[in-house]
């Protein structure tokens, strides 16, 4: 990509970096993913599923939420491709997706929790 010339030269050479900037669609995809994480319960469910596979009933118990509420959050996480599911008879089990985005998000959640609540570790 050709280096863009900015109207004002502040000596920072940001024009060079701007040539490597992701597309607007890339930023929108990141914003859509972050929008899914705007709910603390959803982040907790995702964190649990990063550590093991669980069914809705057990997640509901762990979260102290109704099964329909947990199912709603699971639907959002699946739409964001952060979790996957498998059926075993009548039971559906959920776990974190084995993707770079899910792994990075898990690391971010744990790092931010450590920074924000260091004494609760």
mmCIF file of C-alpha atoms in Angstrom:
data_model
loop_
_atom_site.group_PDB
_atom_site.id
_atom_site.type_symbol
_atom_site.label_atom_id
_atom_site.label_comp_id
_atom_site.label_asym_id
_atom_site.label_seq_id
_atom_site.Cartn_x
_atom_site.Cartn_y
_atom_site.Cartn_z
ATOM 1 C CA UNK A 1 0.000 0.000 0.000
ATOM 2 C CA UNK A 2 1.264 3.459 -0.854
ATOM 3 C CA UNK A 3 2.250 5.633 2.086
ATOM 4 C CA UNK A 4 -0.449 8.199 2.790
ATOM 5 C CA UNK A 5 0.630 11.813 3.154
ATOM 6 C CA UNK A 6 -1.096 13.595 6.026
ATOM 7 C CA UNK A 7 -1.941 17.298 5.865
ATOM 8 C CA UNK A 8 0.208 18.156 8.914
ATOM 9 C CA UNK A 9 3.724 16.829 9.520
ATOM 10 C CA UNK A 10 4.276 16.350 13.266
ATOM 11 C CA UNK A 11 7.417 14.306 12.787
ATOM 12 C CA UNK A 12 5.850 11.083 14.050
ATOM 13 C CA UNK A 13 5.886 9.116 10.792
ATOM 14 C CA UNK A 14 2.452 7.638 11.541
ATOM 15 C CA UNK A 15 1.866 7.544 7.795
ATOM 16 C CA UNK A 16 4.118 4.473 7.572
ATOM 17 C CA UNK A 17 2.101 2.631 10.235
ATOM 18 C CA UNK A 18 -1.182 3.650 8.638
ATOM 19 C CA UNK A 19 -0.101 1.649 5.601
ATOM 20 C CA UNK A 20 -0.314 -1.509 7.763
ATOM 21 C CA UNK A 21 -3.653 -0.649 9.348
ATOM 22 C CA UNK A 22 -6.327 -3.373 9.101
ATOM 23 C CA UNK A 23 -9.343 -2.689 6.921
ATOM 24 C CA UNK A 24 -12.463 -1.021 8.269
ATOM 25 C CA UNK A 25 -14.143 -4.453 8.071
ATOM 26 C CA UNK A 26 -11.401 -5.877 10.295
ATOM 27 C CA UNK A 27 -12.020 -3.207 12.921
ATOM 28 C CA UNK A 28 -15.768 -3.818 12.674
ATOM 29 C CA UNK A 29 -15.248 -7.554 13.260
ATOM 30 C CA UNK A 30 -13.224 -6.747 16.390
ATOM 31 C CA UNK A 31 -15.936 -4.345 17.595
ATOM 32 C CA UNK A 32 -18.605 -7.005 17.033
ATOM 33 C CA UNK A 33 -16.594 -9.486 19.093
ATOM 34 C CA UNK A 34 -16.056 -6.984 21.899
ATOM 35 C CA UNK A 35 -19.782 -6.173 21.881
ATOM 36 C CA UNK A 36 -20.446 -9.807 22.823
ATOM 37 C CA UNK A 37 -18.226 -9.328 25.856
ATOM 38 C CA UNK A 38 -20.129 -6.380 27.245
ATOM 39 C CA UNK A 39 -21.815 -8.632 29.801
ATOM 40 C CA UNK A 40 -19.996 -9.938 32.884
ATOM 41 C CA UNK A 41 -22.084 -13.114 33.007
ATOM 42 C CA UNK A 42 -21.193 -13.932 29.424
ATOM 43 C CA UNK A 43 -17.493 -13.465 30.192
ATOM 44 C CA UNK A 44 -17.796 -15.747 33.236
ATOM 45 C CA UNK A 45 -19.517 -18.446 31.185
ATOM 46 C CA UNK A 46 -16.830 -18.179 28.526
ATOM 47 C CA UNK A 47 -14.103 -18.396 31.177
ATOM 48 C CA UNK A 48 -15.682 -21.540 32.657
ATOM 49 C CA UNK A 49 -15.859 -23.131 29.211
ATOM 50 C CA UNK A 50 -12.174 -22.337 28.640
ATOM 51 C CA UNK A 51 -11.467 -24.694 31.540
ATOM 52 C CA UNK A 52 -13.718 -27.570 30.580
ATOM 53 C CA UNK A 53 -16.799 -28.820 28.834
ATOM 54 C CA UNK A 54 -20.169 -28.297 30.524
ATOM 55 C CA UNK A 55 -23.899 -28.657 29.976
ATOM 56 C CA UNK A 56 -26.473 -25.890 30.441
ATOM 57 C CA UNK A 57 -27.775 -27.319 33.737
ATOM 58 C CA UNK A 58 -24.326 -27.315 35.350
ATOM 59 C CA UNK A 59 -23.514 -23.882 33.946
ATOM 60 C CA UNK A 60 -26.819 -22.601 35.354
ATOM 61 C CA UNK A 61 -25.886 -23.948 38.771
ATOM 62 C CA UNK A 62 -22.371 -22.487 38.647
ATOM 63 C CA UNK A 63 -23.704 -19.112 37.493
ATOM 64 C CA UNK A 64 -26.764 -19.151 39.787
ATOM 65 C CA UNK A 65 -28.850 -18.247 36.740
ATOM 66 C CA UNK A 66 -31.823 -19.839 35.030
ATOM 67 C CA UNK A 67 -31.174 -22.282 32.199
ATOM 68 C CA UNK A 68 -32.909 -19.996 29.664
ATOM 69 C CA UNK A 69 -30.659 -17.084 30.690
ATOM 70 C CA UNK A 70 -27.531 -19.231 30.349
ATOM 71 C CA UNK A 71 -28.798 -20.561 27.003
ATOM 72 C CA UNK A 72 -29.175 -16.973 25.777
ATOM 73 C CA UNK A 73 -25.543 -16.228 26.653
ATOM 74 C CA UNK A 74 -24.399 -19.475 25.033
ATOM 75 C CA UNK A 75 -26.226 -18.527 21.849
ATOM 76 C CA UNK A 76 -24.368 -15.191 21.780
ATOM 77 C CA UNK A 77 -21.004 -16.856 22.397
ATOM 78 C CA UNK A 78 -21.665 -19.404 19.637
ATOM 79 C CA UNK A 79 -22.638 -16.635 17.220
ATOM 80 C CA UNK A 80 -19.303 -14.968 17.991
ATOM 81 C CA UNK A 81 -17.606 -18.337 17.327
ATOM 82 C CA UNK A 82 -16.024 -18.306 20.788
ATOM 83 C CA UNK A 83 -17.580 -21.610 21.869
ATOM 84 C CA UNK A 84 -18.579 -24.877 20.219
ATOM 85 C CA UNK A 85 -21.045 -27.570 21.226
ATOM 86 C CA UNK A 86 -21.555 -31.274 20.850
ATOM 87 C CA UNK A 87 -24.592 -33.439 21.500
ATOM 88 C CA UNK A 88 -24.451 -36.684 23.482
ATOM 89 C CA UNK A 89 -27.926 -38.187 23.517
ATOM 90 C CA UNK A 90 -30.268 -35.562 24.953
ATOM 91 C CA UNK A 91 -27.447 -33.542 26.514
ATOM 92 C CA UNK A 92 -25.561 -30.722 24.769
ATOM 93 C CA UNK A 93 -22.073 -29.915 26.005
ATOM 94 C CA UNK A 94 -20.274 -26.620 25.417
ATOM 95 C CA UNK A 95 -16.591 -25.697 25.469
ATOM 96 C CA UNK A 96 -14.382 -22.866 24.277
ATOM 97 C CA UNK A 97 -13.528 -22.966 20.593
ATOM 98 C CA UNK A 98 -10.002 -23.994 19.695
ATOM 99 C CA UNK A 99 -9.319 -20.755 17.826
ATOM 100 C CA UNK A 100 -6.717 -18.048 18.129
ATOM 101 C CA UNK A 101 -9.418 -15.511 19.029
ATOM 102 C CA UNK A 102 -10.840 -17.657 21.852
ATOM 103 C CA UNK A 103 -7.381 -18.390 23.264
ATOM 104 C CA UNK A 104 -6.376 -14.727 23.157
ATOM 105 C CA UNK A 105 -9.636 -13.673 24.766
ATOM 106 C CA UNK A 106 -9.133 -16.218 27.558
ATOM 107 C CA UNK A 107 -5.637 -14.868 28.202
ATOM 108 C CA UNK A 108 -6.956 -11.288 28.180
ATOM 109 C CA UNK A 109 -9.720 -12.087 30.667
ATOM 110 C CA UNK A 110 -7.298 -13.748 33.071
ATOM 111 C CA UNK A 111 -4.710 -10.968 32.719
ATOM 112 C CA UNK A 112 -7.295 -8.220 33.238
ATOM 113 C CA UNK A 113 -8.788 -9.996 36.250
ATOM 114 C CA UNK A 114 -5.291 -10.218 37.739
ATOM 115 C CA UNK A 115 -4.657 -6.512 37.101
ATOM 116 C CA UNK A 116 -8.028 -5.302 38.342
ATOM 117 C CA UNK A 117 -8.384 -7.719 41.302
ATOM 118 C CA UNK A 118 -4.825 -8.775 42.253
ATOM 119 C CA UNK A 119 -5.723 -9.706 45.853
ATOM 120 C CA UNK A 120 -8.526 -12.055 44.806
ATOM 121 C CA UNK A 121 -6.210 -14.443 42.901
#
